[in-house]
């Protein structure tokens, strides 16, 4: 079995509210302007869509509180659908960018977002870990009322611990697939710069 897909796979991770989706909006524009052909997907969208269809959840932040075996199944299913679709639509050298999590705080404890049955399907070239200061992430979580993230951490110290474990989780997943891990800082007001940094990294795949 091949170590890689024909197309390049970049997984982007980071704790809830750190700014993955925001940075990836900037990255989409930057790649578009450079004429690079890519598809951007959010793995949580696929989990949410499957769970919503079965009437299990009403919003995406309820996924983390589902029965854990259901989450495990949804996670694997999402990875498979993403790769099936990308295999049909992407040409050689195109990019598949996946917005997701290396560590999820769920009902049974901390849980890998990229365990064997997921990472071996996605086969990432690179796993990006987006980070920012815990205080800034907590402020972003609090000011973004479109999402429920109060279950993640109740203090900067707790969030800092979660962030270091999420970084280690990304490295652990990377060892399964020989993927590179790149830590990218997303400071206050710096989402576009963080996206440029990811664009630079991607050029070297
Ligand atoms: P989740 O994992 O829950 O989907 P996320 O990592 O995708 O979270 P975003 O939704 O992109 O996080 O960002 C959370 C909030 O932080 C949003 O209100 C966004 O506008 C803000 N934000 C993101 N990056 C920055 C930044 N560099 N400076 C200031 N605000 C930011
Ligand atoms: P997001 O919008 O990125 O926060 O995704 C919505 C939700 O989907 C997350 O909060 C998690 O509950 C779930 N999710 C996303 N990616 C994964 C993953 N790799 N493994 C398990 N759950 C995930
Ligand atoms: Mg997001």
Coordinates of C-alpha atoms and ligand atoms in Angstrom, one line a residue:
X1 CA 0.0 0.0 0.0
X2 CA 1.3 3.4 -1.0
X3 CA 2.6 5.8 1.7
X4 CA 1.0 8.8 0.1
X5 CA -2.0 9.8 -2.1
X6 CA -1.3 11.2 -5.6
X7 CA -2.4 14.6 -4.4
X8 CA -0.8 16.3 -1.4
X9 CA -2.5 16.2 1.9
X10 CA -2.1 18.9 4.6
X11 CA -3.9 18.5 7.9
X12 CA -4.4 21.6 9.9
X13 CA -5.0 21.2 13.7
X14 CA -5.2 23.3 16.8
X15 CA -7.3 23.7 19.9
X16 CA -10.9 25.0 19.5
X17 CA -10.9 28.7 18.9
X18 CA -7.2 29.1 18.1
X19 CA -8.2 30.2 14.6
X20 CA -7.8 27.2 12.2
X21 CA -10.9 28.1 10.1
X22 CA -10.0 31.8 10.0
X23 CA -6.4 31.1 9.0
X24 CA -7.6 28.7 6.3
X25 CA -9.9 31.3 4.8
X26 CA -6.8 33.5 4.3
X27 CA -4.8 30.5 3.0
X28 CA -7.6 29.8 0.4
X29 CA -7.3 33.3 -0.9
X30 CA -3.5 33.2 -1.0
X31 CA -3.4 29.8 -2.8
X32 CA -6.1 31.0 -5.3
X33 CA -4.1 34.1 -6.1
X34 CA -1.0 31.8 -6.7
X35 CA -3.0 29.6 -9.1
X36 CA -2.6 26.6 -6.9
X37 CA -5.3 24.0 -7.3
X38 CA -6.7 22.8 -3.9
X39 CA -9.7 21.6 -2.0
X40 CA -10.4 22.7 1.6
X41 CA -12.6 20.5 3.8
X42 CA -13.5 20.5 7.4
X43 CA -13.6 17.0 8.9
X44 CA -16.0 18.1 11.5
X45 CA -18.5 19.0 8.7
X46 CA -18.6 15.4 7.6
X47 CA -19.0 14.1 11.1
X48 CA -21.7 16.7 11.8
X49 CA -23.6 16.0 8.6
X50 CA -23.8 12.3 9.3
X51 CA -24.8 12.8 13.0
X52 CA -27.4 15.4 12.1
X53 CA -29.0 13.2 9.4
X54 CA -29.4 10.5 12.1
X55 CA -30.9 13.1 14.5
X56 CA -28.0 12.7 17.0
X57 CA -27.0 16.3 17.2
X58 CA -28.4 19.8 16.5
X59 CA -25.0 21.7 16.3
X60 CA -21.4 20.8 15.7
X61 CA -20.3 21.4 19.3
X62 CA -22.6 18.6 20.5
X63 CA -20.5 16.0 18.6
X64 CA -17.9 16.0 21.5
X65 CA -20.7 15.0 23.9
X66 CA -22.0 12.1 21.8
X67 CA -21.6 8.5 23.0
X68 CA -17.9 7.9 22.4
X69 CA -18.2 4.8 20.1
X70 CA -20.5 6.9 17.9
X71 CA -17.8 9.6 17.7
X72 CA -15.2 7.0 16.8
X73 CA -17.4 5.7 14.0
X74 CA -18.3 9.2 12.6
X75 CA -14.6 10.1 12.7
X76 CA -13.5 7.1 10.6
X77 CA -16.4 7.6 8.2
X78 CA -15.6 11.3 7.7
X79 CA -12.0 10.4 6.8
X80 CA -13.1 7.8 4.3
X81 CA -15.6 10.0 2.6
X82 CA -13.1 12.9 2.3
X83 CA -10.5 10.7 0.6
X84 CA -13.1 9.0 -1.7
X85 CA -14.3 12.4 -2.9
X86 CA -10.7 13.8 -3.2
X87 CA -9.6 10.8 -5.2
X88 CA -12.3 11.4 -7.7
X89 CA -11.8 15.2 -8.1
X90 CA -8.1 16.0 -7.4
X91 CA -5.3 15.7 -10.0
X92 CA -1.7 14.8 -9.2
X93 CA 0.0 17.7 -7.4
X94 CA -3.3 19.2 -6.3
X95 CA -3.7 19.9 -2.6
X96 CA -6.2 18.6 -0.1
X97 CA -6.3 20.7 3.0
X98 CA -8.2 19.3 6.0
X99 CA -9.3 21.5 8.9
X100 CA -9.5 19.2 12.0
X101 CA -8.2 18.4 15.5
X102 CA -5.3 16.3 16.8
X103 CA -6.9 16.0 20.2
X104 CA -10.5 16.2 21.2
X105 CA -11.8 16.9 24.7
X106 CA -14.7 14.5 24.9
X107 CA -17.0 12.7 27.4
X108 CA -14.5 9.9 28.1
X109 CA -11.4 12.1 28.4
X110 CA -8.9 13.3 25.9
X111 CA -9.1 11.5 22.6
X112 CA -6.9 11.5 19.5
X113 CA -8.4 13.2 16.5
X114 CA -6.0 11.4 14.2
X115 CA -5.7 7.8 15.5
X116 CA -4.5 4.9 13.2
X117 CA -7.9 4.4 11.5
X118 CA -8.0 8.0 10.5
X119 CA -4.4 9.0 9.8
X120 CA -3.7 5.9 7.8
X121 CA -6.6 6.8 5.5
X122 CA -5.8 10.5 5.2
X123 CA -2.0 9.9 4.7
X124 CA -0.9 13.5 5.4
X125 CA 2.3 14.9 4.0
X126 CA 2.2 17.5 6.8
X127 CA 0.3 18.0 10.0
X128 CA 0.2 21.7 10.9
X129 CA -0.4 22.7 14.5
X130 CA -1.7 26.2 14.9
X131 CA -1.0 27.8 18.3
X132 CA -1.5 31.1 20.0
X133 CA -1.1 32.3 23.6
X134 CA -3.7 30.6 25.9
X135 CA -5.0 34.0 27.1
X136 CA -5.7 35.1 23.5
X137 CA -7.3 31.8 22.6
X138 CA -9.6 32.1 25.7
X139 CA -10.5 35.6 24.7
X140 CA -11.3 34.4 21.1
X141 CA -13.4 31.6 22.5
X142 CA -15.3 34.1 24.7
X143 CA -15.9 36.6 21.9
X144 CA -17.0 34.1 19.3
X145 CA -20.7 33.5 20.2
X146 CA -21.3 31.4 17.1
X147 CA -19.8 28.4 18.8
X148 CA -20.0 26.7 22.2
X149 CA -16.4 26.2 23.5
X150 CA -16.8 26.6 27.3
X151 CA -16.2 22.9 27.8
X152 CA -12.6 23.1 26.6
X153 CA -10.8 24.9 29.5
X154 CA -11.8 27.1 32.4
X155 CA -8.4 28.8 32.8
X156 CA -5.4 29.7 30.7
X157 CA -3.3 27.1 32.6
X158 CA -5.8 24.4 31.8
X159 CA -5.8 25.5 28.1
X160 CA -2.0 25.6 28.0
X161 CA -1.8 22.0 29.2
X162 CA -4.4 21.0 26.6
X163 CA -2.4 22.8 23.9
X164 CA 0.8 21.0 24.8
X165 CA -0.9 17.6 24.8
X166 CA -2.5 18.5 21.4
X167 CA 0.9 19.2 20.0
X168 CA 2.2 15.8 21.3
X169 CA -0.9 14.1 19.8
X170 CA -0.1 15.6 16.4
X171 CA 3.5 14.2 16.7
X172 CA 2.2 10.8 17.7
X173 CA -0.1 10.7 14.7
X174 CA 2.7 11.8 12.4
X175 CA 4.9 8.9 13.5
X176 CA 2.3 6.5 12.0
X177 CA 2.5 8.0 8.6
X178 CA 6.0 9.6 8.5
X179 CA 4.4 13.0 8.3
X180 CA 6.1 16.3 9.1
X181 CA 4.8 18.4 11.9
X182 CA 4.9 22.2 11.6
X183 CA 3.9 24.5 14.5
X184 CA 2.5 27.8 13.2
X185 CA 1.8 30.7 15.5
X186 CA -1.4 32.7 15.0
X187 CA -1.0 35.8 17.1
X188 CA -3.7 38.5 17.6
X189 CA -4.4 40.1 14.3
X190 CA -1.9 37.8 12.6
X191 CA -4.1 35.2 10.8
X192 CA -3.1 36.3 7.3
X193 CA 0.6 36.1 8.3
X194 CA 0.0 32.6 9.7
X195 CA -1.6 31.6 6.4
X196 CA 1.4 32.9 4.5
X197 CA 3.6 30.8 6.7
X198 CA 1.6 27.7 5.9
X199 CA 1.6 28.5 2.1
X200 CA 5.5 28.7 2.3
X201 CA 5.6 25.3 4.1
X202 CA 3.3 23.7 1.5
X203 CA 5.6 24.7 -1.4
X204 CA 8.2 22.3 0.0
X205 CA 6.1 19.2 -0.1
Ligands
LIG1 P1 -12.9 25.4 16.2 O1 -11.9 24.3 16.3 O2 -13.8 25.4 17.3 O3 -13.6 25.3 14.8 P2 -11.1 27.4 15.1 O4 -9.7 27.0 15.5 O5 -11.5 27.1 13.7 O6 -12.1 26.8 16.2 P3 -11.9 30.1 14.4 O7 -13.4 29.8 14.4 O8 -11.2 30.2 13.2 O9 -11.2 28.9 15.3 O10 -11.6 31.4 15.3 C1 -12.2 31.6 16.6 C2 -12.4 33.1 16.8 O11 -11.1 33.7 16.9 C3 -13.1 33.8 15.7 O12 -14.0 34.7 16.2 C4 -12.0 34.4 14.8 O13 -12.5 35.6 14.2 C5 -11.0 34.7 15.9 N1 -9.6 34.7 15.4 C6 -9.0 33.8 14.7 N2 -7.7 34.1 14.5 C7 -7.5 35.3 15.0 C8 -6.4 36.2 15.1 N3 -5.2 35.9 14.5 N4 -6.5 37.4 15.7 C9 -7.7 37.7 16.2 N5 -8.8 36.9 16.2 C10 -8.7 35.7 15.6
LIG2 P1 -14.6 22.0 14.2 O1 -15.6 23.0 13.6 O2 -13.3 21.9 13.5 O3 -14.5 22.3 15.7 O4 -15.3 20.6 14.1 C1 -16.5 20.3 14.8 C2 -16.4 19.2 15.7 O5 -16.1 18.0 15.0 C3 -15.2 19.2 16.7 O6 -15.5 20.1 17.8 C4 -15.1 17.8 17.1 O7 -16.2 17.4 18.0 C5 -15.4 17.1 15.8 N1 -14.2 16.7 15.1 C6 -13.5 17.4 14.1 N2 -12.4 16.8 13.7 C7 -12.3 15.6 14.5 C8 -11.4 14.5 14.5 N3 -10.4 14.4 13.8 N4 -11.7 13.5 15.4 C9 -12.8 13.6 16.2 N5 -13.7 14.6 16.2 C10 -13.5 15.6 15.3
LIG3 MG1 -13.1 25.9 12.9

